[in-house]
Each structure stands twice: as C-alpha cells, then as structure tokens.
Amino acid sequence: MAGHSQFKNIMHRKGAQDAKRSKIFSKLAREITVSAKMGLPDPNMNPRLRAAILAARAENMPKDNIDRAIKKAAGGDSENYEEVRYEGYGPAGIAVIVEGLTDNRNRTASEVRSIFTKFGGNLGSTGSVSHMFNRIGQINYKAEVATADAMLEAAIEAGAEDCVSTEDGHEVVTSVDDLGTVRDALEEKFGGADGAKLVFKPSVSSPVDEETARSLLKMIDYLDDNDDVQNVYTNFEVSDEIMAKLSA
C-alpha cells in the first residue's frame, strides 16, 4: 500500500513539473512571438528575438515550438500582446516590479493587483519603486565555458561593466545600450549565451526575516504562475541560513 501511495506522489510531482514546464514554454513562446513581430523574424537581424530563442533553448524548449512561435508572428490571426509593467510594494514594504506581456491590460492589472493585496502589499504608480533599481543588460554563461579570469577579461574587452563568476556560472553586466555589442563579441568567442536580456537590478537591498521571506517567495510564486507575467524583480535580501530553512 505504501508503494502505491509513493507512486501516486511521484506521478503527482511529475504532473506538477509538467504543468510548470508547459507554463514556462508558453511564456517563452509569447516572448518569441512578440520579438519576431516587433522586428524581423530572423534572429540574426533581431537581437531581442535572438535573446528570446537563447532563453528558450536554455530551458530545452523543442525546436518545433520555437519555429511555431516565430511563424505565429507572421500570421494575421496572432494575438496582439503588449508590454506592461507594474510597480508596488510587497510584504514589509519590499519593492516589487512586475513585467508582463498581455492581450488584455484590464485583466492583467486586476489579477496582479489582487495578488499584491492578498499578501498585504499594494500597487503603486509607474516610477514608485523603479528608482530603487538600475536597468542593466545581463548576459549569462555556464561556468564550464571559461575560467572566471578569462570571462572577466573578455567581458571588459567587449565593453561590459562587470562580470561576476560563481560555481553556478558567469553573469556579465552591461549598460542598456551596450548589451547587443557585448553579447555579439562574447558569442563570437564563447558561442551562444544562456541568456541575454535587460533586467532590473536593485541598487538598495532590504534584509528580511524568515516570515517575510516566506511570504515574499509565496507572492513571487503566485505572480510567476500568472500567464501574463514574464519577470518579477524585488529588492529583498535573505541570509543563507534563512534560505536553507525555506528550501528544506
């Protein structure tokens, strides 16, 4: 009997993982379609589309799905997605920025607002928290691609502002304007990046206790679970000790 229950748990977990993967693929496909629609459908001539395809490949999205998403942009029947951004405060006044792609602004605004409210936060006006973040370019490579020194040297030579290397990989930081040229130079040297995109990086971080961290992580999960939400950025900082507890 115990074996049957264990099998059920494994199947449930697999089902949850499949659903999560399907949601990730759907968001990646939406970004590919929007990128192809905003520029040319050729990734060599469209940096945003190239970045979207790289992100999809990093998640092992099948080539058929990628091709279908690009073709969808050319079809007259494809949905019209527009970019939206929401700013506000989560639990304990932590700054939160949400980026989305939606075909219905009212629906997305209402759903995002209700998630903020559910966790005791509130949406603010545009600009209410973005001044606490820097808009930067971020290029990611796997750790085995190069040594920390080699990546730093190549990044600086290409015009990057910084490179942080850990056992998880290399994160190259650029200005907004230099993202494309730095990415191209690094790709020529190391091959395709795992990701290259503009992100919001907090300029001021706020440490939080375990209870607030738990609540914030749950709120981020709810936001990530929304089909229209593409990225969530916050400025909270959590100690390794608390993170280990929450991951247990």
Short mmCIF file of C-alpha atoms in Angstrom, two decimals:
data_model
loop_
_atom_site.label_atom_id
_atom_site.label_comp_id
_atom_site.label_asym_id
_atom_site.label_seq_id
_atom_site.Cartn_x
_atom_site.Cartn_y
_atom_site.Cartn_z
CA MET A 1 0.00 0.00 0.00
CA ALA A 2 2.84 2.34 0.87
CA GLY A 3 4.39 1.64 -2.54
CA HIS A 4 1.14 2.66 -4.27
CA SER A 5 0.97 5.90 -2.30
CA GLN A 6 4.62 6.64 -3.15
CA PHE A 7 3.89 6.02 -6.85
CA LYS A 8 0.93 8.40 -6.64
CA ASN A 9 3.16 11.06 -5.06
CA ILE A 10 5.76 10.65 -7.79
CA MET A 11 3.08 10.90 -10.51
CA HIS A 12 1.57 13.97 -8.84
CA ARG A 13 5.01 15.56 -8.65
CA LYS A 14 5.68 14.71 -12.30
CA GLY A 15 2.30 16.20 -13.24
CA ALA A 16 3.14 19.41 -11.35
CA GLN A 17 6.57 19.58 -13.05
CA ASP A 18 4.98 19.04 -16.48
CA ALA A 19 2.44 21.80 -15.81
CA LYS A 20 5.23 24.15 -14.70
CA ARG A 21 7.31 23.32 -17.80
CA SER A 22 4.29 23.89 -20.02
CA LYS A 23 3.76 27.31 -18.41
CA ILE A 24 7.44 28.23 -18.90
CA PHE A 25 7.25 27.18 -22.57
CA SER A 26 4.09 29.23 -23.06
CA LYS A 27 5.76 32.38 -21.63
CA LEU A 28 8.91 31.82 -23.71
CA ALA A 29 6.79 31.33 -26.85
CA ARG A 30 4.92 34.57 -26.14
CA GLU A 31 8.22 36.49 -25.86
CA ILE A 32 9.45 34.90 -29.14
CA THR A 33 6.24 35.85 -30.97
CA VAL A 34 6.31 39.44 -29.67
CA SER A 35 10.02 39.81 -30.51
CA ALA A 36 9.52 38.46 -34.03
CA LYS A 37 6.53 40.75 -34.54
CA MET A 38 8.37 43.87 -33.32
CA GLY A 39 11.37 43.32 -35.60
CA LEU A 40 12.40 40.91 -38.34
CA PRO A 41 11.63 37.18 -37.92
CA ASP A 42 15.35 36.46 -38.46
CA PRO A 43 17.27 36.12 -35.16
CA ASN A 44 20.49 37.27 -36.86
CA MET A 45 18.83 40.61 -37.65
CA ASN A 46 16.74 40.87 -34.47
CA PRO A 47 18.70 40.90 -31.16
CA ARG A 48 15.60 40.65 -28.97
CA LEU A 49 14.38 37.59 -30.90
CA ARG A 50 17.85 36.03 -30.64
CA ALA A 51 17.83 36.55 -26.87
CA ALA A 52 14.32 35.03 -26.64
CA ILE A 53 15.40 31.96 -28.64
CA LEU A 54 18.51 31.54 -26.46
CA ALA A 55 16.34 31.67 -23.33
CA ALA A 56 14.03 29.04 -24.84
CA ARG A 57 16.94 26.76 -25.74
CA ALA A 58 18.34 27.11 -22.21
CA GLU A 59 15.01 25.64 -20.98
CA ASN A 60 15.23 22.82 -23.57
CA MET A 61 12.19 24.07 -25.46
CA PRO A 62 11.73 21.90 -28.61
CA LYS A 63 12.78 23.49 -31.91
CA ASP A 64 9.25 22.91 -33.31
CA ASN A 65 7.77 25.09 -30.55
CA ILE A 66 10.30 27.85 -31.28
CA ASP A 67 9.62 27.75 -35.03
CA ARG A 68 5.86 27.75 -34.42
CA ALA A 69 6.14 30.82 -32.17
CA ILE A 70 8.12 32.70 -34.87
CA LYS A 71 5.63 31.72 -37.60
CA LYS A 72 2.76 32.85 -35.38
CA ALA A 73 4.11 36.42 -35.54
CA ALA A 74 3.71 36.45 -39.32
CA GLY A 75 0.12 35.17 -39.20
CA GLY A 76 -2.60 37.80 -39.20
CA ASP A 77 -4.55 35.83 -36.58
CA SER A 78 -1.87 36.03 -33.86
CA GLU A 79 -2.88 37.73 -30.61
CA ASN A 80 -1.73 41.28 -30.09
CA TYR A 81 0.36 41.25 -26.95
CA GLU A 82 1.59 44.48 -25.43
CA GLU A 83 4.25 45.06 -22.81
CA VAL A 84 3.09 46.15 -19.38
CA ARG A 85 4.93 46.99 -16.16
CA TYR A 86 3.60 47.26 -12.63
CA GLU A 87 5.40 48.66 -9.60
CA GLY A 88 4.45 48.39 -5.98
CA TYR A 89 5.21 47.14 -2.50
CA GLY A 90 5.00 43.59 -1.17
CA PRO A 91 5.06 42.38 2.45
CA ALA A 92 7.12 44.61 4.80
CA GLY A 93 7.24 47.34 2.14
CA ILE A 94 9.60 45.41 -0.16
CA ALA A 95 9.83 46.95 -3.65
CA VAL A 96 8.44 44.76 -6.46
CA ILE A 97 8.50 45.28 -10.25
CA VAL A 98 6.40 43.02 -12.49
CA GLU A 99 6.88 42.87 -16.27
CA GLY A 100 4.27 41.24 -18.46
CA LEU A 101 3.01 40.61 -21.99
CA THR A 102 -0.76 40.74 -22.25
CA ASP A 103 -3.61 40.78 -24.74
CA ASN A 104 -5.90 42.34 -22.10
CA ARG A 105 -4.46 45.10 -19.90
CA ASN A 106 -7.51 45.31 -17.62
CA ARG A 107 -7.47 41.59 -16.82
CA THR A 108 -3.73 41.55 -16.09
CA ALA A 109 -3.83 44.72 -13.95
CA SER A 110 -6.72 43.32 -11.94
CA GLU A 111 -5.03 39.93 -11.40
CA VAL A 112 -1.67 41.46 -10.44
CA ARG A 113 -3.36 43.93 -8.06
CA SER A 114 -5.26 41.12 -6.33
CA ILE A 115 -2.01 39.17 -5.75
CA PHE A 116 -0.38 42.26 -4.19
CA THR A 117 -3.46 42.74 -1.97
CA LYS A 118 -3.55 39.04 -0.97
CA PHE A 119 -0.06 39.40 0.53
CA GLY A 120 -0.68 42.72 2.25
CA GLY A 121 1.06 44.76 -0.44
CA ASN A 122 -0.20 47.43 -2.79
CA LEU A 123 0.38 48.56 -6.36
CA GLY A 124 1.90 52.00 -6.84
CA SER A 125 2.15 54.30 -9.83
CA THR A 126 4.81 53.92 -12.53
CA GLY A 127 8.12 55.09 -11.11
CA SER A 128 7.10 54.49 -7.49
CA VAL A 129 9.81 51.85 -6.91
CA SER A 130 11.88 51.68 -10.13
CA HIS A 131 14.18 54.43 -8.78
CA MET A 132 15.46 51.77 -6.35
CA PHE A 133 16.65 49.63 -9.26
CA ASN A 134 19.14 50.02 -12.10
CA ARG A 135 18.16 48.95 -15.61
CA ILE A 136 21.09 46.88 -16.90
CA GLY A 137 21.99 44.33 -19.54
CA GLN A 138 22.70 40.84 -18.23
CA ILE A 139 24.42 38.03 -20.16
CA ASN A 140 24.71 34.55 -18.65
CA TYR A 141 27.11 31.73 -19.45
CA LYS A 142 27.60 28.30 -17.87
CA ALA A 143 30.59 28.02 -15.53
CA GLU A 144 32.41 25.48 -17.72
CA VAL A 145 32.53 27.82 -20.75
CA ALA A 146 35.58 29.72 -19.39
CA THR A 147 37.55 30.47 -16.24
CA ALA A 148 36.48 33.47 -14.18
CA ASP A 149 39.57 35.41 -15.30
CA ALA A 150 39.09 34.59 -18.98
CA MET A 151 35.42 35.60 -18.89
CA LEU A 152 36.15 38.84 -17.00
CA GLU A 153 38.92 39.78 -19.43
CA ALA A 154 36.75 39.04 -22.49
CA ALA A 155 33.78 40.89 -20.97
CA ILE A 156 35.73 44.05 -20.15
CA GLU A 157 37.42 43.95 -23.57
CA ALA A 158 33.95 43.72 -25.18
CA GLY A 159 32.79 46.82 -23.28
CA ALA A 160 30.99 45.23 -20.30
CA GLU A 161 30.85 46.97 -16.92
CA ASP A 162 31.45 43.91 -14.76
CA CYS A 163 31.45 40.12 -14.60
CA VAL A 164 30.52 38.05 -11.55
CA SER A 165 31.57 34.39 -11.67
CA THR A 166 30.40 31.69 -9.23
CA GLU A 167 30.20 27.89 -9.40
CA ASP A 168 26.72 28.39 -10.93
CA GLY A 169 28.03 30.37 -13.90
CA HIS A 170 29.15 33.75 -15.21
CA GLU A 171 26.95 36.86 -15.10
CA VAL A 172 28.16 39.68 -17.32
CA VAL A 173 26.74 43.15 -16.61
CA THR A 174 26.47 45.81 -19.33
CA SER A 175 24.83 49.18 -19.80
CA VAL A 176 21.44 49.12 -21.57
CA ASP A 177 22.98 50.48 -24.79
CA ASP A 178 25.93 48.06 -24.85
CA LEU A 179 24.04 44.79 -24.30
CA GLY A 180 23.94 43.92 -28.03
CA THR A 181 27.58 44.64 -28.86
CA VAL A 182 28.92 42.91 -25.74
CA ARG A 183 26.73 39.85 -26.37
CA ASP A 184 27.89 39.63 -30.00
CA ALA A 185 31.57 39.86 -29.01
CA LEU A 186 31.20 37.18 -26.30
CA GLU A 187 29.20 34.87 -28.60
CA GLU A 188 31.98 35.09 -31.16
CA LYS A 189 34.45 33.95 -28.51
CA PHE A 190 32.43 31.51 -26.41
CA GLY A 191 29.39 30.57 -28.52
CA GLY A 192 25.74 31.25 -27.69
CA ALA A 193 24.95 32.64 -24.24
CA ASP A 194 22.42 31.01 -21.91
CA GLY A 195 20.57 34.29 -21.78
CA ALA A 196 20.99 37.95 -22.70
CA LYS A 197 18.39 40.46 -21.62
CA LEU A 198 17.63 43.75 -19.91
CA VAL A 199 16.81 43.34 -16.22
CA PHE A 200 16.11 45.47 -13.15
CA LYS A 201 18.83 45.09 -10.51
CA PRO A 202 18.19 46.58 -7.05
CA SER A 203 20.54 49.42 -6.13
CA VAL A 204 19.45 49.18 -2.48
CA SER A 205 18.60 45.84 -0.85
CA SER A 206 16.40 45.32 2.21
CA PRO A 207 17.18 42.37 4.54
CA VAL A 208 14.07 40.45 5.68
CA ASP A 209 13.27 37.93 8.42
CA GLU A 210 12.13 34.35 7.81
CA GLU A 211 8.40 35.08 7.99
CA THR A 212 8.61 37.98 5.50
CA ALA A 213 10.88 35.96 3.17
CA ARG A 214 8.37 33.07 3.20
CA SER A 215 5.52 35.44 2.37
CA LEU A 216 7.51 37.18 -0.40
CA LEU A 217 8.57 33.91 -2.03
CA LYS A 218 4.94 32.76 -1.99
CA MET A 219 3.84 36.06 -3.56
CA ILE A 220 6.50 35.71 -6.29
CA ASP A 221 5.24 32.14 -6.95
CA TYR A 222 1.69 33.47 -7.39
CA LEU A 223 2.92 36.18 -9.79
CA ASP A 224 5.07 33.70 -11.75
CA ASP A 225 2.07 31.43 -12.02
CA ASN A 226 0.13 34.13 -13.89
CA ASP A 227 0.23 33.52 -17.67
CA ASP A 228 0.71 37.23 -18.46
CA VAL A 229 3.67 37.77 -16.11
CA GLN A 230 7.13 37.41 -17.68
CA ASN A 231 9.53 38.70 -14.98
CA VAL A 232 9.38 39.65 -11.30
CA TYR A 233 12.10 41.74 -9.61
CA THR A 234 12.35 42.57 -5.90
CA ASN A 235 14.92 44.21 -3.64
CA PHE A 236 14.74 41.88 -0.64
CA GLU A 237 17.81 40.18 0.74
CA VAL A 238 17.69 36.95 2.66
CA SER A 239 20.50 35.28 4.65
CA ASP A 240 21.84 31.86 3.55
CA GLU A 241 20.65 30.46 6.89
CA ILE A 242 17.03 31.54 6.30
CA MET A 243 17.15 30.45 2.66
CA ALA A 244 18.34 26.98 3.72
CA LYS A 245 15.36 26.74 6.14
CA LEU A 246 12.89 27.83 3.47
CA SER A 247 14.32 25.38 0.91
CA ALA A 248 14.19 22.44 3.31
#
